[in-house]
Amino acid sequence: MKRLSHFEYRVPKTVEEAIELLESGGPDARLMAGGTDLIMKMKLGAISPKFVISLKKISGLDAIAFSEKTGLTIGATALLADVATHPDILKHYPAVAEAARGTANVQVRNMGTVVGNLCNASPAADNAPTLLAMGATVHILGAGGKRDLPLDQFFQGPGRTALQGAEIVTAVSVPVPPPASGAAYLSLSARGKLDCTAVGAAAFVTMQNDVCGDLRLYIAACGPTPLRAPGAEEILRGKAPTDDLLEMAGRQACAEASPITDLRASADYRTKIIAVLASRAIKAAGKRALER
Amino acid sequence: MKHVITLNVNGDPYAIAVNPWQTLNEVLRENLNLTGVKLGCGEGDCGACTVIVDGRAVSSCLSLAVEMEGKKILTAEGLAPTGETLHPIQEAFIDKGAIQCGFCTCGMEMSALHLLTKNPSPTESEIRESIAGNLCRCTGYTKIVEAIGAAGEKMRESSERKSS
């Protein structure tokens, strides 16, 4: 039976206290939000921290807030299950809710967090592509103070983020969606939504009289981080998304990704599926934009 | 260093000294002898260890016991506390033949309870989504899905009787 190696448990009441603990613990300390990734990695022996710092008792860190002026803010310990069912998120950011609902299973969604999913920095993280496409920002607090970073600059490689030293992501925020805009995320895995995503595609589109205006496309699980496909975006920008152009954009997205063969899918399969999911995601986002 | 946690399990209050590295699964099974809580994969994939914590179905194998301070926990043992009258979910699992080897059953029932508490009249696809994190290697799921639907009906009838 897999038992956890021994560690000390710390439960700070404020983010500042958590930063101090993280700083004094150095590389031996790990932050824990929902723990669904951390505890599993510890059981598998991939990591064995001496200190586990739980963020769950920091009051207000689980807040989900929306305003028509500033947009959506999801706190570091807000659960996937709560993001998936939050009325404001369902109304104004349906793709964000769908991505949360499509993550793992009920039990994991009742424990895990959106911000934890981002900080784990898996190339297959289900919550990353939609937030990237919608122009999200991560809010970071460290010993040196506060900084905001576009989510687009946060991911550095598998399991690696732009966080330095004793820094904590306190929240991720998403701007107010502009009028006539829509977003969509589609993913495929071996069995249903349960397995880790083999290919994902998220699109954000604004439409002006049936023509694509602003457009952002991200491909998940087909490179060291979720990847943007600017060439595919360019094919559609300022054009009506006809089936021919969507197909062309899908093919271009394949060329911009760098899929590998692993236990979830072969590189060949991924290459074919990127084209399909990318064009479908753009189409679905465009449809949503016209409905708004 | 051990931490003393106070929690409520199946209606009973407990104060337990736990090591930080003990999971909720270990404490429920080994300290409290609640062996209805199974340990399958130990990685949050199979759902055999599912318990309800403050109204939410969670994997006890990925939960640290030390984080359960002040929480209210329900395990399969708490579904029929007297041992005489079964819970409608348990009755439905028996009636519909939803139990074969039985290893997944307690976890399935906790996931079913989590669903039916929030949504007393689920569709088949909602039932399937609710147990997507519970693996069964015997039944092929059909009987379990039928049992959860039937349990929902029973629970609705009994709550209507109570309210009328």
Tab-separated table of C-alpha atoms in Angstrom, chain A residues 1-11 32-37 39-40 42-44 52-57 79 81-82 85 101-102 104-111 194-195, chain B residues 1 3 20-23 25-26 30 39 41-47 50 55-64 66-67 69 71 107 111 114 118 126 129-135:
chain	number	residue	atom	x	y	z
A	1	MET	CA	0.000	0.000	0.000
A	2	LYS	CA	1.291	3.442	-0.905
A	3	ARG	CA	1.948	5.458	2.249
A	4	LEU	CA	3.076	9.049	2.333
A	5	SER	CA	6.608	9.796	3.406
A	6	HIS	CA	6.844	11.827	6.606
A	7	PHE	CA	6.465	15.602	6.558
A	8	GLU	CA	5.452	18.480	8.789
A	9	TYR	CA	2.130	20.175	8.206
A	10	ARG	CA	1.778	23.959	8.343
A	11	VAL	CA	-1.479	25.811	8.158
A	32	MET	CA	-1.043	22.627	-1.091
A	33	ALA	CA	-4.455	23.840	-2.223
A	34	GLY	CA	-6.716	20.865	-3.016
A	35	GLY	CA	-3.839	18.400	-2.777
A	36	THR	CA	-5.113	16.130	-5.558
A	37	ASP	CA	-1.905	16.500	-7.569
A	39	ILE	CA	-0.581	14.029	-2.560
A	40	MET	CA	-0.570	11.770	-5.618
A	42	MET	CA	4.071	12.268	-2.983
A	43	LYS	CA	2.514	8.792	-2.989
A	44	LEU	CA	4.261	7.967	-6.249
A	52	VAL	CA	3.468	20.859	3.370
A	53	ILE	CA	1.904	24.305	3.626
A	54	SER	CA	-1.876	24.178	3.324
A	55	LEU	CA	-3.570	27.260	1.903
A	56	LYS	CA	-7.062	26.170	2.861
A	57	LYS	CA	-7.370	28.120	6.112
A	79	LEU	CA	-12.839	24.484	-5.921
A	81	ALA	CA	-16.791	22.062	-8.485
A	82	ASP	CA	-17.719	25.603	-7.415
A	85	THR	CA	-21.523	25.655	-11.109
A	101	ARG	CA	-16.614	20.552	-15.186
A	102	GLY	CA	-14.570	18.563	-17.703
A	104	ALA	CA	-11.176	14.708	-13.762
A	105	ASN	CA	-14.127	13.325	-11.758
A	106	VAL	CA	-16.649	14.484	-9.133
A	107	GLN	CA	-14.391	13.632	-6.188
A	108	VAL	CA	-11.378	15.469	-7.608
A	109	ARG	CA	-13.536	18.484	-8.530
A	110	ASN	CA	-14.759	18.589	-4.918
A	111	MET	CA	-11.145	18.778	-3.694
A	194	LEU	CA	-11.767	11.008	-16.971
A	195	ASP	CA	-8.390	10.344	-18.477
B	1	MET	CA	4.412	16.026	15.525
B	3	HIS	CA	-2.068	16.895	15.658
B	20	PRO	CA	0.333	14.816	9.177
B	21	TRP	CA	1.134	12.064	6.668
B	22	GLN	CA	-1.889	9.934	7.557
B	23	THR	CA	-4.653	10.076	4.979
B	25	ASN	CA	-8.607	6.767	4.434
B	26	GLU	CA	-5.983	5.375	6.832
B	30	GLU	CA	-7.236	1.821	10.852
B	39	LEU	CA	-8.632	1.557	-0.597
B	41	CYS	CA	-5.833	2.697	-6.397
B	42	GLY	CA	-4.801	5.178	-3.709
B	43	GLU	CA	-4.446	7.851	-6.408
B	44	GLY	CA	-7.953	9.290	-6.734
B	45	ASP	CA	-8.897	7.360	-9.868
B	46	CYS	CA	-11.065	4.436	-8.716
B	47	GLY	CA	-13.494	5.991	-6.218
B	50	THR	CA	-15.202	7.868	-1.579
B	55	GLY	CA	-21.760	17.325	2.001
B	56	ARG	CA	-19.203	16.736	-0.777
B	57	ALA	CA	-18.038	13.391	-2.166
B	58	VAL	CA	-14.230	13.262	-1.947
B	59	SER	CA	-11.467	10.668	-2.315
B	60	SER	CA	-10.358	9.776	1.220
B	61	CYS	CA	-7.070	8.403	-0.156
B	62	LEU	CA	-6.006	11.891	-1.319
B	63	SER	CA	-7.304	13.752	1.754
B	64	LEU	CA	-5.028	14.396	4.712
B	66	VAL	CA	-5.087	16.539	9.637
B	67	GLU	CA	-7.257	18.727	7.363
B	69	GLU	CA	-10.596	19.365	11.863
B	71	LYS	CA	-15.549	18.380	9.525
B	107	GLY	CA	-17.907	4.229	-2.810
B	111	SER	CA	-21.278	9.114	-4.899
B	114	HIS	CA	-23.871	13.099	-3.158
B	118	LYS	CA	-28.281	17.784	-4.793
B	126	GLU	CA	-26.303	12.831	-14.872
B	129	GLU	CA	-21.416	11.576	-14.785
B	130	SER	CA	-21.823	11.333	-10.997
B	131	ILE	CA	-20.144	7.911	-10.882
B	132	ALA	CA	-17.565	8.621	-13.589
B	133	GLY	CA	-14.971	8.603	-10.791
B	134	ASN	CA	-16.059	5.207	-9.439
B	135	LEU	CA	-14.737	2.134	-11.213
